PDB file of C-alpha atoms in Angstrom:
ATOM      1  CA  MET A 677     -29.714  -5.545 -22.022  1.00 94.00           C
ATOM      2  CA  GLN A 678     -30.044  -6.417 -25.704  1.00 94.00           C
ATOM      3  CA  ARG A 679     -28.378  -9.718 -26.937  1.00 97.00           C
ATOM      4  CA  THR A 680     -26.870 -11.019 -30.281  1.00 96.00           C
ATOM      5  CA  ILE A 681     -29.422 -13.335 -32.024  1.00 96.00           C
ATOM      6  CA  VAL A 682     -28.069 -16.812 -32.584  1.00 96.00           C
ATOM      7  CA  THR A 683     -28.074 -18.326 -35.701  1.00 95.00           C
ATOM      8  CA  ASP A 684     -26.212 -21.437 -35.291  1.00 95.00           C
ATOM      9  CA  THR A 685     -28.606 -24.093 -36.106  1.00 95.00           C
ATOM     10  CA  SER A 686     -26.771 -26.768 -34.294  1.00 95.00           C
ATOM     11  CA  PHE A 687     -27.326 -24.762 -31.083  1.00 95.00           C
ATOM     12  CA  LEU A 688     -31.041 -24.120 -31.918  1.00 95.00           C
ATOM     13  CA  SER A 689     -31.866 -27.477 -32.754  1.00 95.00           C
ATOM     14  CA  ARG A 690     -30.993 -28.513 -28.934  1.00 94.00           C
ATOM     15  CA  PRO A 691     -34.118 -28.740 -26.974  1.00 94.00           C
ATOM     16  CA  SER A 692     -33.977 -26.236 -23.834  1.00 90.00           C
ATOM     17  CA  ILE A 693     -33.259 -27.863 -20.714  1.00 74.00           C
ATOM     18  CA  SER A 694     -36.431 -29.323 -19.044  1.00 69.00           C
ATOM     19  CA  ALA A 695     -34.463 -30.888 -16.133  1.00 60.00           C
ATOM     20  CA  ASP A 696     -33.633 -27.536 -14.747  1.00 72.00           C
ATOM     21  CA  PRO A 697     -36.895 -25.593 -15.596  1.00 80.00           C
ATOM     22  CA  ALA A 698     -37.119 -21.781 -15.892  1.00 85.00           C
ATOM     23  CA  ASP A 699     -38.264 -19.790 -12.631  1.00 80.00           C
ATOM     24  CA  PRO A 700     -38.276 -16.300 -11.270  1.00 76.00           C
ATOM     25  CA  LEU A 701     -34.460 -16.345 -10.446  1.00 81.00           C
ATOM     26  CA  ASP A 702     -33.989 -16.275 -14.425  1.00 91.00           C
ATOM     27  CA  ALA A 703     -35.546 -12.817 -14.438  1.00 92.00           C
ATOM     28  CA  ALA A 704     -32.252 -11.532 -16.264  1.00 95.00           C
ATOM     29  CA  ILE A 705     -32.911 -13.496 -19.149  1.00 95.00           C
ATOM     30  CA  ALA A 706     -36.392 -12.897 -19.344  1.00 95.00           C
ATOM     31  CA  GLN A 707     -35.561  -8.985 -19.322  1.00 96.00           C
ATOM     32  CA  ASP A 708     -33.134  -9.593 -21.958  1.00 97.00           C
ATOM     33  CA  LEU A 709     -35.542 -11.419 -24.089  1.00 96.00           C
ATOM     34  CA  LYS A 710     -38.096  -8.459 -23.820  1.00 95.00           C
ATOM     35  CA  GLU A 711     -35.383  -5.880 -24.769  1.00 96.00           C
ATOM     36  CA  THR A 712     -33.992  -7.985 -27.224  1.00 97.00           C
ATOM     37  CA  LEU A 713     -37.556  -8.496 -29.054  1.00 96.00           C
ATOM     38  CA  ALA A 714     -38.339  -4.678 -28.469  1.00 94.00           C
ATOM     39  CA  ALA A 715     -35.257  -3.819 -30.515  1.00 96.00           C
ATOM     40  CA  HIS A 716     -35.972  -5.970 -33.265  1.00 95.00           C
ATOM     41  CA  ARG A 717     -40.004  -5.085 -33.355  1.00 92.00           C
ATOM     42  CA  GLU A 718     -39.782  -4.051 -36.861  1.00 91.00           C
ATOM     43  CA  GLU A 719     -38.795  -7.547 -38.090  1.00 92.00           C
ATOM     44  CA  CYS A 720     -40.020  -9.610 -35.142  1.00 93.00           C
ATOM     45  CA  VAL A 721     -42.945 -10.649 -32.977  1.00 96.00           C
ATOM     46  CA  GLY A 722     -41.350 -13.457 -30.824  1.00 97.00           C
ATOM     47  CA  MET A 723     -38.358 -14.887 -29.395  1.00 97.00           C
ATOM     48  CA  ALA A 724     -37.294 -17.711 -26.875  1.00 97.00           C
ATOM     49  CA  ALA A 725     -34.308 -17.643 -24.775  1.00 96.00           C
ATOM     50  CA  ASN A 726     -32.391 -20.068 -27.175  1.00 96.00           C
ATOM     51  CA  MET A 727     -32.214 -17.150 -29.717  1.00 96.00           C
ATOM     52  CA  ILE A 728     -30.138 -15.198 -27.380  1.00 97.00           C
ATOM     53  CA  GLY A 729     -27.993 -18.003 -26.488  1.00 96.00           C
ATOM     54  CA  GLU A 730     -29.910 -19.036 -23.239  1.00 94.00           C
ATOM     55  CA  PRO A 731     -30.906 -22.865 -23.085  1.00 93.00           C
ATOM     56  CA  LYS A 732     -34.174 -22.166 -20.703  1.00 94.00           C
ATOM     57  CA  ARG A 733     -37.820 -22.741 -21.575  1.00 95.00           C
ATOM     58  CA  VAL A 734     -38.630 -18.767 -21.617  1.00 96.00           C
ATOM     59  CA  ILE A 735     -40.713 -16.997 -24.414  1.00 97.00           C
ATOM     60  CA  ALA A 736     -41.384 -13.502 -25.360  1.00 97.00           C
ATOM     61  CA  PHE A 737     -43.872 -12.631 -27.778  1.00 97.00           C
ATOM     62  CA  VAL A 738     -46.167  -9.562 -28.930  1.00 93.00           C
ATOM     63  CA  ASP A 739     -49.609 -10.321 -27.306  1.00 88.00           C
ATOM     64  CA  GLU A 740     -52.486  -8.762 -29.565  1.00 80.00           C
ATOM     65  CA  GLY A 741     -54.937  -9.533 -26.969  1.00 77.00           C
ATOM     66  CA  LEU A 742     -52.937  -6.973 -24.267  1.00 78.00           C
ATOM     67  CA  GLY A 743     -52.659  -4.228 -27.012  1.00 82.00           C
ATOM     68  CA  SER A 744     -49.353  -5.636 -28.396  1.00 83.00           C
ATOM     69  CA  ALA A 745     -47.833  -5.646 -25.459  1.00 89.00           C
ATOM     70  CA  ILE A 746     -44.599  -8.264 -24.696  1.00 94.00           C
ATOM     71  CA  THR A 747     -45.805 -10.993 -22.662  1.00 95.00           C
ATOM     72  CA  VAL A 748     -43.113 -13.522 -21.160  1.00 96.00           C
ATOM     73  CA  MET A 749     -43.793 -16.990 -20.433  1.00 96.00           C
ATOM     74  CA  PHE A 750     -41.756 -19.481 -18.212  1.00 95.00           C
ATOM     75  CA  ASN A 751     -41.924 -23.233 -18.996  1.00 96.00           C
ATOM     76  CA  PRO A 752     -44.738 -23.085 -21.719  1.00 97.00           C
ATOM     77  CA  GLN A 753     -46.410 -26.095 -22.685  1.00 97.00           C
ATOM     78  CA  ILE A 754     -49.298 -26.655 -25.162  1.00 98.00           C
ATOM     79  CA  THR A 755     -52.134 -28.547 -23.497  1.00 98.00           C
ATOM     80  CA  ALA A 756     -54.820 -28.438 -26.390  1.00 98.00           C
ATOM     81  CA  ALA A 757     -55.108 -27.318 -29.911  1.00 98.00           C
ATOM     82  CA  ASP A 758     -57.443 -27.295 -32.716  1.00 98.00           C
ATOM     83  CA  GLY A 759     -57.879 -26.096 -36.066  1.00 98.00           C
ATOM     84  CA  GLU A 760     -54.826 -26.969 -38.125  1.00 98.00           C
ATOM     85  CA  TYR A 761     -53.570 -25.051 -41.080  1.00 98.00           C
ATOM     86  CA  ASP A 762     -50.348 -24.659 -43.257  1.00 98.00           C
ATOM     87  CA  ALA A 763     -48.699 -21.591 -42.146  1.00 97.00           C
ATOM     88  CA  CYS A 764     -45.585 -19.712 -43.958  1.00 97.00           C
ATOM     89  CA  GLU A 765     -43.068 -18.353 -41.321  1.00 96.00           C
ATOM     90  CA  GLY A 766     -39.996 -16.637 -41.305  1.00 94.00           C
ATOM     91  CA  CYS A 767     -37.499 -16.619 -38.433  1.00 94.00           C
ATOM     92  CA  LEU A 768     -34.889 -13.891 -37.053  1.00 93.00           C
ATOM     93  CA  SER A 769     -32.372 -16.688 -36.489  1.00 93.00           C
ATOM     94  CA  LEU A 770     -32.938 -18.346 -40.109  1.00 92.00           C
ATOM     95  CA  HIS A 771     -32.958 -17.223 -43.441  1.00 91.00           C
ATOM     96  CA  GLY A 772     -35.806 -17.160 -45.701  1.00 91.00           C
ATOM     97  CA  LYS A 773     -39.802 -18.907 -45.220  1.00 94.00           C
ATOM     98  CA  ARG A 774     -40.877 -22.462 -44.480  1.00 94.00           C
ATOM     99  CA  HIS A 775     -44.252 -23.768 -44.491  1.00 96.00           C
ATOM    100  CA  THR A 776     -45.223 -25.636 -40.979  1.00 96.00           C
ATOM    101  CA  PRO A 777     -48.076 -26.981 -39.328  1.00 97.00           C
ATOM    102  CA  ARG A 778     -50.076 -24.672 -36.638  1.00 98.00           C
ATOM    103  CA  PHE A 779     -53.316 -24.569 -34.785  1.00 98.00           C
ATOM    104  CA  ARG A 780     -55.879 -21.699 -34.608  1.00 98.00           C
ATOM    105  CA  ARG A 781     -56.492 -22.303 -31.206  1.00 98.00           C
ATOM    106  CA  ILE A 782     -53.923 -23.292 -28.303  1.00 98.00           C
ATOM    107  CA  GLU A 783     -54.168 -23.738 -24.579  1.00 98.00           C
ATOM    108  CA  VAL A 784     -50.855 -23.339 -22.658  1.00 98.00           C
ATOM    109  CA  ASP A 785     -49.840 -23.944 -19.042  1.00 98.00           C
ATOM    110  CA  TYR A 786     -47.131 -21.692 -18.043  1.00 97.00           C
ATOM    111  CA  THR A 787     -45.188 -19.887 -15.371  1.00 95.00           C
ATOM    112  CA  THR A 788     -45.255 -16.225 -15.060  1.00 93.00           C
ATOM    113  CA  ARG A 789     -42.462 -13.773 -14.138  1.00 89.00           C
ATOM    114  CA  LYS A 790     -43.605 -13.931 -10.546  1.00 90.00           C
ATOM    115  CA  GLY A 791     -43.670 -17.781 -10.209  1.00 91.00           C
ATOM    116  CA  ARG A 792     -47.536 -17.728 -10.778  1.00 94.00           C
ATOM    117  CA  ALA A 793     -48.782 -20.940 -12.483  1.00 96.00           C
ATOM    118  CA  ARG A 794     -51.202 -19.904 -15.280  1.00 97.00           C
ATOM    119  CA  HIS A 795     -53.460 -21.603 -18.032  1.00 98.00           C
ATOM    120  CA  ALA A 796     -54.241 -19.540 -21.037  1.00 97.00           C
ATOM    121  CA  THR A 797     -55.923 -19.723 -24.509  1.00 97.00           C
ATOM    122  CA  PHE A 798     -54.625 -18.135 -27.575  1.00 96.00           C
ATOM    123  CA  ALA A 799     -56.094 -17.970 -31.050  1.00 96.00           C
ATOM    124  CA  ASP A 800     -54.989 -16.873 -34.481  1.00 96.00           C
ATOM    125  CA  TRP A 801     -51.895 -14.644 -34.860  1.00 95.00           C
ATOM    126  CA  THR A 802     -50.859 -14.889 -31.269  1.00 95.00           C
ATOM    127  CA  ALA A 803     -51.327 -18.807 -30.963  1.00 97.00           C
ATOM    128  CA  GLN A 804     -49.041 -19.014 -34.121  1.00 97.00           C
ATOM    129  CA  ILE A 805     -46.258 -16.659 -32.438  1.00 97.00           C
ATOM    130  CA  ILE A 806     -46.189 -18.707 -29.223  1.00 98.00           C
ATOM    131  CA  GLN A 807     -46.384 -22.335 -31.176  1.00 98.00           C
ATOM    132  CA  HIS A 808     -43.393 -21.012 -32.983  1.00 97.00           C
ATOM    133  CA  GLU A 809     -41.357 -20.024 -29.923  1.00 98.00           C
ATOM    134  CA  ILE A 810     -42.613 -23.181 -28.007  1.00 97.00           C
ATOM    135  CA  ASP A 811     -40.849 -25.301 -31.160  1.00 97.00           C
ATOM    136  CA  HIS A 812     -37.665 -22.888 -30.455  1.00 96.00           C
ATOM    137  CA  CYS A 813     -38.043 -24.470 -26.961  1.00 95.00           C
ATOM    138  CA  ASN A 814     -38.155 -28.082 -28.280  1.00 95.00           C
ATOM    139  CA  GLY A 815     -35.400 -27.456 -30.620  1.00 95.00           C
ATOM    140  CA  VAL A 816     -37.727 -27.798 -33.260  1.00 94.00           C
ATOM    141  CA  LEU A 817     -36.779 -25.247 -36.292  1.00 92.00           C
ATOM    142  CA  ILE A 818     -38.878 -24.438 -39.309  1.00 87.00           C
TER     143      ILE A 818
END
């Protein structure tokens, strides 16, 4: 189900619940996140669950490495990063664009929708999207 985008910065600034990690039982949140992202595909390439009102560590993003398919990650954590640069980003939940530091290459530990632990490396645009969404999970706004 497509959800309304949260723009309340006090809600978005709160870190998502890490004491209650996301798991496959949160599949409905993941599906809503995918459908909401798909509905905003013209203006958005990634979303975190708090953007649809869910304080869970779940992100969805357009993965250029998979032919622009929407990928979902549960409890993503960046474990390594290199190649820092200055990015200028917008956000569906905020007005305008802002500068923020990003890394060209990141490694991420996460869980799939089926509960499988994964470790993957991402670069360039996809890495930037993932960093933005993990920031949302951490209550960090650009």
